[in-house]
N, C-alpha and C. Protein backbone atom coordinates (compact mmCIF):
# COMPACT_ATOMS: atom_id res chain seq x y z
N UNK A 1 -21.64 -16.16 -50.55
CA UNK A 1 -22.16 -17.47 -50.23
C UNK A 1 -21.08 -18.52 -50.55
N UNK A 2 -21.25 -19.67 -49.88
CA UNK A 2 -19.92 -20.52 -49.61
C UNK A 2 -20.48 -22.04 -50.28
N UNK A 3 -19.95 -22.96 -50.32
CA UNK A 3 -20.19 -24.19 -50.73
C UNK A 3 -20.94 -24.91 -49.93
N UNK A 4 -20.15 -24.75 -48.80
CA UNK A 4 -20.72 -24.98 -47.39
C UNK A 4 -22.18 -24.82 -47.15
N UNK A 5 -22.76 -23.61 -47.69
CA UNK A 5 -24.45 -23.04 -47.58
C UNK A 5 -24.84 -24.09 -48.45
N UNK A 6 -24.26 -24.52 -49.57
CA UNK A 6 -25.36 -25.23 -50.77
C UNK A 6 -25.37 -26.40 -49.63
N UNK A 7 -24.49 -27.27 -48.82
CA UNK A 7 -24.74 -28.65 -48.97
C UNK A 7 -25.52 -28.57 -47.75
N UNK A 8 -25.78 -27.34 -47.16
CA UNK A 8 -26.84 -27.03 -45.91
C UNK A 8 -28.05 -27.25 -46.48
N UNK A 9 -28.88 -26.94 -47.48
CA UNK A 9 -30.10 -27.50 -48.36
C UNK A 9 -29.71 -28.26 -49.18
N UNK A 10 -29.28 -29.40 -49.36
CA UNK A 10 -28.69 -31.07 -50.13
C UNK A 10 -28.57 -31.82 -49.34
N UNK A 11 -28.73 -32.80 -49.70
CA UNK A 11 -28.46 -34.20 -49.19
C UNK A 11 -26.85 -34.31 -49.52
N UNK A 12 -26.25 -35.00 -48.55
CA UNK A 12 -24.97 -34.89 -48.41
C UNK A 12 -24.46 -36.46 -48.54
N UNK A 13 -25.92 -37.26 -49.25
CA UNK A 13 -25.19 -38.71 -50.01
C UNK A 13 -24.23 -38.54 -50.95
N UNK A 14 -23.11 -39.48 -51.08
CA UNK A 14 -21.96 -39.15 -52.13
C UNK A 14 -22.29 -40.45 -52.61
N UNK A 15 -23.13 -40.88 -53.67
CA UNK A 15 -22.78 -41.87 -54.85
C UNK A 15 -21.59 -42.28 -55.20
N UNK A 16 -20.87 -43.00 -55.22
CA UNK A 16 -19.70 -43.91 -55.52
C UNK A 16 -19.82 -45.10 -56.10
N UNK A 17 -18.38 -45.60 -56.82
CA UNK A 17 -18.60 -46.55 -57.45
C UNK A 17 -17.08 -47.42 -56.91
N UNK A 18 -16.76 -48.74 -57.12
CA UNK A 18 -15.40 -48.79 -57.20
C UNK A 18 -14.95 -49.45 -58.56
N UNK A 19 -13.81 -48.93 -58.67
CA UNK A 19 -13.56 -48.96 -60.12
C UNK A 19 -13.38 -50.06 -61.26
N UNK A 20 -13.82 -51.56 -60.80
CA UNK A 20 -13.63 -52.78 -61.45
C UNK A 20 -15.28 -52.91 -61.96
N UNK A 21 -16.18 -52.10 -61.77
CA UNK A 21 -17.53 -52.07 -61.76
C UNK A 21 -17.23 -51.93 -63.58
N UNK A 22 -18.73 -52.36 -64.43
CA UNK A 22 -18.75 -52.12 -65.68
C UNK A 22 -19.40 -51.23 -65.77
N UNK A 23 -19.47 -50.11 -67.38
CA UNK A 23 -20.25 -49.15 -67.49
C UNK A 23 -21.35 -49.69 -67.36
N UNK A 24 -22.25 -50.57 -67.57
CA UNK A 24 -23.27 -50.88 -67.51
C UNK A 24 -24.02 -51.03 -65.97
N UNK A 25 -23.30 -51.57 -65.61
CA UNK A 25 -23.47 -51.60 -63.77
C UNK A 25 -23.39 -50.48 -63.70
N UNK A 26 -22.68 -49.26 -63.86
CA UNK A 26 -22.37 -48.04 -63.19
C UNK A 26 -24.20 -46.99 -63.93
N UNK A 27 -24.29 -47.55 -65.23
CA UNK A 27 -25.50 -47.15 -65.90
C UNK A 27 -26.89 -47.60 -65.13
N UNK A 28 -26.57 -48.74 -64.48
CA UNK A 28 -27.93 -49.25 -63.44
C UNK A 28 -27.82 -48.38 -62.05
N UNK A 29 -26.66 -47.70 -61.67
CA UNK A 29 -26.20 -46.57 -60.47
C UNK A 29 -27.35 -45.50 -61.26
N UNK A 30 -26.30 -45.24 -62.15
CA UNK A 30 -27.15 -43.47 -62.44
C UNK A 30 -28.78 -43.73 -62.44
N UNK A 31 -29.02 -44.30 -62.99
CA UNK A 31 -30.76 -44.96 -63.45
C UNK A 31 -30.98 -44.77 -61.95
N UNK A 32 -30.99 -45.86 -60.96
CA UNK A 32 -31.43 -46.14 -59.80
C UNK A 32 -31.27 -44.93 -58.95
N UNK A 33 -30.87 -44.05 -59.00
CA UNK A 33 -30.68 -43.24 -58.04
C UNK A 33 -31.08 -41.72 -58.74
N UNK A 34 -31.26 -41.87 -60.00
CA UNK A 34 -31.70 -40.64 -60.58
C UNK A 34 -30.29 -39.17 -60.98
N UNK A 35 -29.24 -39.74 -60.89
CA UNK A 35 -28.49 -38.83 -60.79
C UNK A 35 -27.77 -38.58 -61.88
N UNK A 36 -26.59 -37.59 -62.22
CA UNK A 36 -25.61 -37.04 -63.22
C UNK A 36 -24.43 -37.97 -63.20
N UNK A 37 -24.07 -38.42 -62.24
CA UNK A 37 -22.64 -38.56 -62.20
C UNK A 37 -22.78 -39.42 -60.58
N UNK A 38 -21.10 -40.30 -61.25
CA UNK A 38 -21.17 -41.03 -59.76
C UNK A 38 -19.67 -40.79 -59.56
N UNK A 39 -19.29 -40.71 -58.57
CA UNK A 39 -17.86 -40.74 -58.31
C UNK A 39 -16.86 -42.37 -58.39
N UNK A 40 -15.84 -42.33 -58.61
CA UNK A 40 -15.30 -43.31 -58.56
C UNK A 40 -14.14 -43.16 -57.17
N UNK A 41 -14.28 -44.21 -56.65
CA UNK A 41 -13.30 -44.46 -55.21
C UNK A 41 -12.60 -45.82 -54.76
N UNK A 42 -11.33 -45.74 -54.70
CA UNK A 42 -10.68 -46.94 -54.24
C UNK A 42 -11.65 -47.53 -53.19
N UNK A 43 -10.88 -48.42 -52.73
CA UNK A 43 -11.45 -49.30 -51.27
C UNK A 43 -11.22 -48.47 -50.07
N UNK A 44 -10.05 -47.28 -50.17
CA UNK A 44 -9.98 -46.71 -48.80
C UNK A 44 -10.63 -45.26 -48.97
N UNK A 45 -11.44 -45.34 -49.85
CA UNK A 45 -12.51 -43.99 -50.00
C UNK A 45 -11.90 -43.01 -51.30
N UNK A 46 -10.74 -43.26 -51.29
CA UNK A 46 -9.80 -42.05 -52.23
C UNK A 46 -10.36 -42.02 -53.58
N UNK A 47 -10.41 -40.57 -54.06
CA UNK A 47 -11.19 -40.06 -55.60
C UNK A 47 -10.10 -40.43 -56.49
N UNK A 48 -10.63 -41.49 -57.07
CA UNK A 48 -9.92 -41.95 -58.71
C UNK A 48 -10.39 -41.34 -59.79
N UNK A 49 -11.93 -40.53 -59.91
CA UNK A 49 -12.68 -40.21 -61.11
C UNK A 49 -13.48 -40.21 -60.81
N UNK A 50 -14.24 -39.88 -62.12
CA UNK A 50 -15.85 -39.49 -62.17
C UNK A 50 -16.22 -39.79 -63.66
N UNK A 51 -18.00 -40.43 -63.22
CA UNK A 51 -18.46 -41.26 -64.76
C UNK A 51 -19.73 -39.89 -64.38
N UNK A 52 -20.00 -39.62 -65.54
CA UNK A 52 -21.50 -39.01 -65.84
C UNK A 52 -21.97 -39.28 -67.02
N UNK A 53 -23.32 -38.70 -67.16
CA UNK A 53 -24.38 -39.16 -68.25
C UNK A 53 -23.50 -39.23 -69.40
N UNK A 54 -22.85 -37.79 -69.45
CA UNK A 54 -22.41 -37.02 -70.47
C UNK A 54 -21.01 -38.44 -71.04
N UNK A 55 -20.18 -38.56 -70.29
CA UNK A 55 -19.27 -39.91 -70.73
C UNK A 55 -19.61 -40.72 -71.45
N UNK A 56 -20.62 -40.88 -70.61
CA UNK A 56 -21.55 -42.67 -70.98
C UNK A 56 -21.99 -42.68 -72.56
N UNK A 57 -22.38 -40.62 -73.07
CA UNK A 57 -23.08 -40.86 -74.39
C UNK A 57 -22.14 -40.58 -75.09
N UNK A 58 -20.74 -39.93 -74.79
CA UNK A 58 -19.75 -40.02 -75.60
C UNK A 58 -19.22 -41.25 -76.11
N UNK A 59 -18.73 -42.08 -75.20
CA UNK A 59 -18.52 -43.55 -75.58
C UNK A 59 -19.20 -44.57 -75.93
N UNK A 60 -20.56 -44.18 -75.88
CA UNK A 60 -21.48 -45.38 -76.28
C UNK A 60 -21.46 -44.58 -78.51
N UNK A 61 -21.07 -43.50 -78.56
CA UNK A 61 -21.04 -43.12 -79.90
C UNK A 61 -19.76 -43.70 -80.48
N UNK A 62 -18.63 -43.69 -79.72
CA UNK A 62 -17.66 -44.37 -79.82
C UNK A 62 -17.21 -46.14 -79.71
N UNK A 63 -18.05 -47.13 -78.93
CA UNK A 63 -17.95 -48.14 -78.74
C UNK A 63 -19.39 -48.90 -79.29
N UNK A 64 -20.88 -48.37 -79.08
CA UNK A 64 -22.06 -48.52 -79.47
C UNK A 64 -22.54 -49.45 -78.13
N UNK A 65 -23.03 -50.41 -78.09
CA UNK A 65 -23.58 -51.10 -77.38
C UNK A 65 -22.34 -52.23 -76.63
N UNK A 66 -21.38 -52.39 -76.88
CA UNK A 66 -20.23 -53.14 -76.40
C UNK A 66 -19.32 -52.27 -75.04
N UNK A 67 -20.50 -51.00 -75.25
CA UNK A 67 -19.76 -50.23 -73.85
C UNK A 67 -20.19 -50.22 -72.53
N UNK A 68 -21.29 -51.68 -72.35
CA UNK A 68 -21.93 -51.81 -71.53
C UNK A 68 -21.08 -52.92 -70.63
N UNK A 69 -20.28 -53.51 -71.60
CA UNK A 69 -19.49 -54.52 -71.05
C UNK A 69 -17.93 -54.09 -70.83
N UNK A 70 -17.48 -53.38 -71.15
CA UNK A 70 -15.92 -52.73 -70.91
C UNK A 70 -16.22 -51.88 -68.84
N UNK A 71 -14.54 -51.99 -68.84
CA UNK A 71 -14.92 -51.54 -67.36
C UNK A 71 -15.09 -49.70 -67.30
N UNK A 72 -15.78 -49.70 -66.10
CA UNK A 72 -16.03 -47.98 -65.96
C UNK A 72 -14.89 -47.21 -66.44
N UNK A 73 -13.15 -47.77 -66.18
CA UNK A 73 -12.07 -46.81 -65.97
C UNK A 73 -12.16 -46.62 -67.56
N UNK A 74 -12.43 -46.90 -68.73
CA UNK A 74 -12.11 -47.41 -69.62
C UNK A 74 -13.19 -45.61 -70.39
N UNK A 75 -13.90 -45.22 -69.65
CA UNK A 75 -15.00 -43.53 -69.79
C UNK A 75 -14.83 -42.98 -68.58
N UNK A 76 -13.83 -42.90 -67.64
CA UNK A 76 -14.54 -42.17 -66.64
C UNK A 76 -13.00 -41.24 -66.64
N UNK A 77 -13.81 -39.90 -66.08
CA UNK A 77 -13.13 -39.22 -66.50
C UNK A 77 -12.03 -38.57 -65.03
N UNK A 78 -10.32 -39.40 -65.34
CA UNK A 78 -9.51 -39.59 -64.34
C UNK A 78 -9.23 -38.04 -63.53
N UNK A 79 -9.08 -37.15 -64.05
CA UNK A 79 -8.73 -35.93 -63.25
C UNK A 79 -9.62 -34.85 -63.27
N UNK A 80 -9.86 -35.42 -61.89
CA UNK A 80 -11.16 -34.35 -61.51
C UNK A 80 -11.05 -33.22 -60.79
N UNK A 81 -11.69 -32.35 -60.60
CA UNK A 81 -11.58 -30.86 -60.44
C UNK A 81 -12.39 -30.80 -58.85
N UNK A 82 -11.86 -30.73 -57.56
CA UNK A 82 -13.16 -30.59 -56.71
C UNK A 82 -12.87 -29.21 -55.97
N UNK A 83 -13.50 -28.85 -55.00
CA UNK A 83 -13.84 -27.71 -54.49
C UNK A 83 -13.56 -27.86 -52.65
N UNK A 84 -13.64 -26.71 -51.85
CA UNK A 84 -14.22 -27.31 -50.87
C UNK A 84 -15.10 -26.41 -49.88
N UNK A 85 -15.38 -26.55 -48.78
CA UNK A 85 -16.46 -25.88 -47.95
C UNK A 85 -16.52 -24.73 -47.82
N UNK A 86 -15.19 -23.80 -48.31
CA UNK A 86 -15.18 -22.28 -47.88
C UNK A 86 -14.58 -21.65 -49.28
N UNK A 87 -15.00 -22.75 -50.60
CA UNK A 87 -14.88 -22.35 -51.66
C UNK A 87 -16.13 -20.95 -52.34
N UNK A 88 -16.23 -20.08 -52.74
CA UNK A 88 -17.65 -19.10 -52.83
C UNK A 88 -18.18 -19.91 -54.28
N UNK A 89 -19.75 -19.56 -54.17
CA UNK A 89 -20.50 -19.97 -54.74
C UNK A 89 -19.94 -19.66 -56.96
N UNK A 90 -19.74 -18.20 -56.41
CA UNK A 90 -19.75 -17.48 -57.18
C UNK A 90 -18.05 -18.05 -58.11
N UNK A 91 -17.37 -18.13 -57.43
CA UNK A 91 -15.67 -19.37 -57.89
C UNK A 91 -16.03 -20.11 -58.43
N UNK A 92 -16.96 -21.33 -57.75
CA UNK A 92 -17.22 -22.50 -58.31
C UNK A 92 -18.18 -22.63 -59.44
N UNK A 93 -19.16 -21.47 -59.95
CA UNK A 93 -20.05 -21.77 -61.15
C UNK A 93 -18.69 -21.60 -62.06
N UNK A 94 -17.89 -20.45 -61.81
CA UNK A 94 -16.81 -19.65 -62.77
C UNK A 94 -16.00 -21.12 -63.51
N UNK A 95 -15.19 -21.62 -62.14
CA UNK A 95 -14.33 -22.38 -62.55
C UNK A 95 -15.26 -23.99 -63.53
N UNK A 96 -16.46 -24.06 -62.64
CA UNK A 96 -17.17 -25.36 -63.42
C UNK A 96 -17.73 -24.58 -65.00
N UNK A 97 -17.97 -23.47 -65.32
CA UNK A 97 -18.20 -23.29 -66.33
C UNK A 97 -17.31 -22.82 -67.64
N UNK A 98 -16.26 -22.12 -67.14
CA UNK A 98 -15.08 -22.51 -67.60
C UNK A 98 -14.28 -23.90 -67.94
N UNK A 99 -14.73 -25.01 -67.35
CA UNK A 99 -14.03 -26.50 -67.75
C UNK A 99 -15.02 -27.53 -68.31
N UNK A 100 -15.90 -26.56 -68.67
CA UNK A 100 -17.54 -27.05 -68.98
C UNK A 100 -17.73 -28.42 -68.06
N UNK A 101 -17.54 -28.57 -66.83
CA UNK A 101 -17.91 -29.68 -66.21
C UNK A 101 -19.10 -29.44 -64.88
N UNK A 102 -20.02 -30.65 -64.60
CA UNK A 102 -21.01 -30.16 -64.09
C UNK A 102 -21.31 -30.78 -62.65
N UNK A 103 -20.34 -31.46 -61.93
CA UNK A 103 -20.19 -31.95 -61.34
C UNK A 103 -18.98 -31.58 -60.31
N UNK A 104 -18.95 -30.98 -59.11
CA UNK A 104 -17.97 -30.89 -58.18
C UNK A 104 -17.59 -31.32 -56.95
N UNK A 105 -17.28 -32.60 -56.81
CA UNK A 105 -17.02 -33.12 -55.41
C UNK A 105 -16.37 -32.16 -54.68
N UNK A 106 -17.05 -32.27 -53.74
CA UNK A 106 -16.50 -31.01 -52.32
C UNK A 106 -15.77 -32.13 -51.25
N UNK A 107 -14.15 -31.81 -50.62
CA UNK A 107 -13.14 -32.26 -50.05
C UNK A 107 -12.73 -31.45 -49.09
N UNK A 108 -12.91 -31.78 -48.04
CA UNK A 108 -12.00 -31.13 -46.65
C UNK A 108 -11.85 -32.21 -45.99
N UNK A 109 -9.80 -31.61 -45.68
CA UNK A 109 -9.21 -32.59 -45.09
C UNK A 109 -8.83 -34.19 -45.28
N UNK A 110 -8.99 -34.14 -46.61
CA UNK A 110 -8.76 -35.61 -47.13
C UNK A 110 -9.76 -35.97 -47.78
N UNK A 111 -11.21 -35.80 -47.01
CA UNK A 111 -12.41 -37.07 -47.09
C UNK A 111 -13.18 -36.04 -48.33
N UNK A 112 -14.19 -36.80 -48.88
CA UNK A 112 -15.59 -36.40 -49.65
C UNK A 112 -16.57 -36.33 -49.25
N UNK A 113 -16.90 -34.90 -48.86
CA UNK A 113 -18.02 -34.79 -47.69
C UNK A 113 -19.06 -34.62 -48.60
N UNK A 114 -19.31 -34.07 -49.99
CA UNK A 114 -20.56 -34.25 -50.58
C UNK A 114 -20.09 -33.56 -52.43
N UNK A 115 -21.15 -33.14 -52.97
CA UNK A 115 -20.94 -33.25 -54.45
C UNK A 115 -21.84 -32.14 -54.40
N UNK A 116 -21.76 -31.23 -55.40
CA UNK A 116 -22.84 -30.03 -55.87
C UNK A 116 -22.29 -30.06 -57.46
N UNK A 117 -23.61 -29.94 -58.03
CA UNK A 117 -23.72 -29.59 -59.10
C UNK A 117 -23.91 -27.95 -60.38
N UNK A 118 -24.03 -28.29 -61.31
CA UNK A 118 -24.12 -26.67 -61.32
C UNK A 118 -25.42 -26.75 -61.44
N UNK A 119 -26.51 -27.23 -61.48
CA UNK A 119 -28.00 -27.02 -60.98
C UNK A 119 -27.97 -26.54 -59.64
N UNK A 120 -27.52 -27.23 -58.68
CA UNK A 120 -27.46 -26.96 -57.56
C UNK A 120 -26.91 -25.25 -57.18
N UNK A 121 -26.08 -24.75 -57.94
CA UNK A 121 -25.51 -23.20 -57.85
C UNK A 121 -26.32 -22.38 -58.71
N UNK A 122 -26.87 -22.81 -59.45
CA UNK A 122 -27.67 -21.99 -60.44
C UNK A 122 -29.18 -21.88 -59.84
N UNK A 123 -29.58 -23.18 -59.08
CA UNK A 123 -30.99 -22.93 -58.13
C UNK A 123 -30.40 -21.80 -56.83
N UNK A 124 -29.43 -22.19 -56.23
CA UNK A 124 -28.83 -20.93 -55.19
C UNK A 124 -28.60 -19.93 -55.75
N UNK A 125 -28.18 -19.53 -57.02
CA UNK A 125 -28.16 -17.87 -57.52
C UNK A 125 -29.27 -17.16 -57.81
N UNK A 126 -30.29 -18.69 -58.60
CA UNK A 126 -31.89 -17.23 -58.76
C UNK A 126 -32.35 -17.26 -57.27
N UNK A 127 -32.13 -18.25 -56.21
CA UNK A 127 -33.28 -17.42 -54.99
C UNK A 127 -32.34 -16.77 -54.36
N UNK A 128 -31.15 -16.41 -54.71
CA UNK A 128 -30.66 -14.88 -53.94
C UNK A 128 -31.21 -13.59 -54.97
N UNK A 129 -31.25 -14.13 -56.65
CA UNK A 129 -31.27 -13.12 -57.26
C UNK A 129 -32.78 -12.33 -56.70
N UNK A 130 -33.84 -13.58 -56.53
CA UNK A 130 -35.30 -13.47 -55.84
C UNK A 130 -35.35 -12.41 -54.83
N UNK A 131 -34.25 -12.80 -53.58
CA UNK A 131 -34.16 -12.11 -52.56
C UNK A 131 -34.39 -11.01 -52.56
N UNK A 132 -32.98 -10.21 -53.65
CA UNK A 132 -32.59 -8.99 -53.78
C UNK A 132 -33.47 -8.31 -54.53
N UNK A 133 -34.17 -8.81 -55.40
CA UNK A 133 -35.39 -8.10 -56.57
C UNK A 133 -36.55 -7.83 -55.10
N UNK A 134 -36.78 -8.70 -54.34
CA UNK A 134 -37.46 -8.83 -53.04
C UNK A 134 -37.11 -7.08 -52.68
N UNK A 135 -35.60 -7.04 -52.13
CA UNK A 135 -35.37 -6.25 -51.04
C UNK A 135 -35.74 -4.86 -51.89
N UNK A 136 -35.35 -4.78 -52.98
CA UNK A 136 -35.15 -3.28 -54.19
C UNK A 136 -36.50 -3.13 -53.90
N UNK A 137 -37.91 -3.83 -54.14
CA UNK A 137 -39.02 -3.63 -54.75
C UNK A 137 -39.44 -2.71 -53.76
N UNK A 138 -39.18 -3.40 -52.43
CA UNK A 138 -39.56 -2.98 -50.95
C UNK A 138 -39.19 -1.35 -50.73
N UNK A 139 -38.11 -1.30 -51.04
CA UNK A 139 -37.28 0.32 -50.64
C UNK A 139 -37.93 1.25 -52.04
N UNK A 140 -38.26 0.41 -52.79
CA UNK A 140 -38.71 1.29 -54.04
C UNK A 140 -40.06 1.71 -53.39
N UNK A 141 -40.89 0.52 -52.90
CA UNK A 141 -42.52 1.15 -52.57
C UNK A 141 -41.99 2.17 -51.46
N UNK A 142 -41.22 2.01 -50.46
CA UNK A 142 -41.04 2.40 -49.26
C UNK A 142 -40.61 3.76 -49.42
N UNK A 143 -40.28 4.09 -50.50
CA UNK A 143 -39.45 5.54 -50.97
C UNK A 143 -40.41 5.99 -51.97
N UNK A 144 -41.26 5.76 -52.47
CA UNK A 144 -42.33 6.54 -53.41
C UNK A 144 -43.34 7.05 -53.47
């Protein structure tokens, strides 16, 4: 299974931010939209970074409540790791769980065609794991 399959069941909105935004503004993003992480992007679309929950509670332990007013670049985290459409499912939990990061913008050809998470690969591994417990059970009745 490919990357490509996950963003076939996802919404293929890419949350963005641009980068003069404050954490706090970027904290009214995540809130409003319910999400992990927002990407950060120049004016001509290009990936500068990525802010998630996880940033926001690192530096708010580090700054306290004054990190609402500093700008996003100041937590967001500059070198990001992305993937792309004919990347396998099975690569991308490896490599995101290996860099403990949970967030993977997916890139072909320049642009940011969408984002998967590792929820998102971990809901696609139990309903294949489903599948296959499916197919065994079947050949087991079918053979006994």
């Amino acid at each position: 299974m490919k990357i490509a399959d996950i963003l076939q069941h996802k919404s293929r909105v890419v949350h963005s931010v641009l980068p003069w935004l404050t954490v706090g503004e970027v904290v009214e993003q995540l809130n409003r939209f319910g999400i992990g992480a927002v990407l950060v992007c120049d004016e001509k679309g290009g990936l500068r970074g990525i802010v998630s929950e996880r940033d926001v509670v690192r530096a708010l332990g580090r700054h306290g409540t004054a990190l609402l007013s500093l700008p996003l670049t100041e937590i967001m985290t500059q070198h990001v790791e992305t993937t792309t459409l004919n990347e396998t499912v099975a690569h991308a939990m490896a490599r995101m769980t290996a860099g403990r990061y949970r967030h993977l913008p997916v890139v072909e050809k320049g642009a940011i065609v969408g984002v998967v998470s590792i929820g998102d690969l971990v809901k696609n591994r139990v309903r294949e794991m489903e599948m296959e417990v499916g197919i065994l059970r079947d050949r087991a009745i079918a053979h006994s």
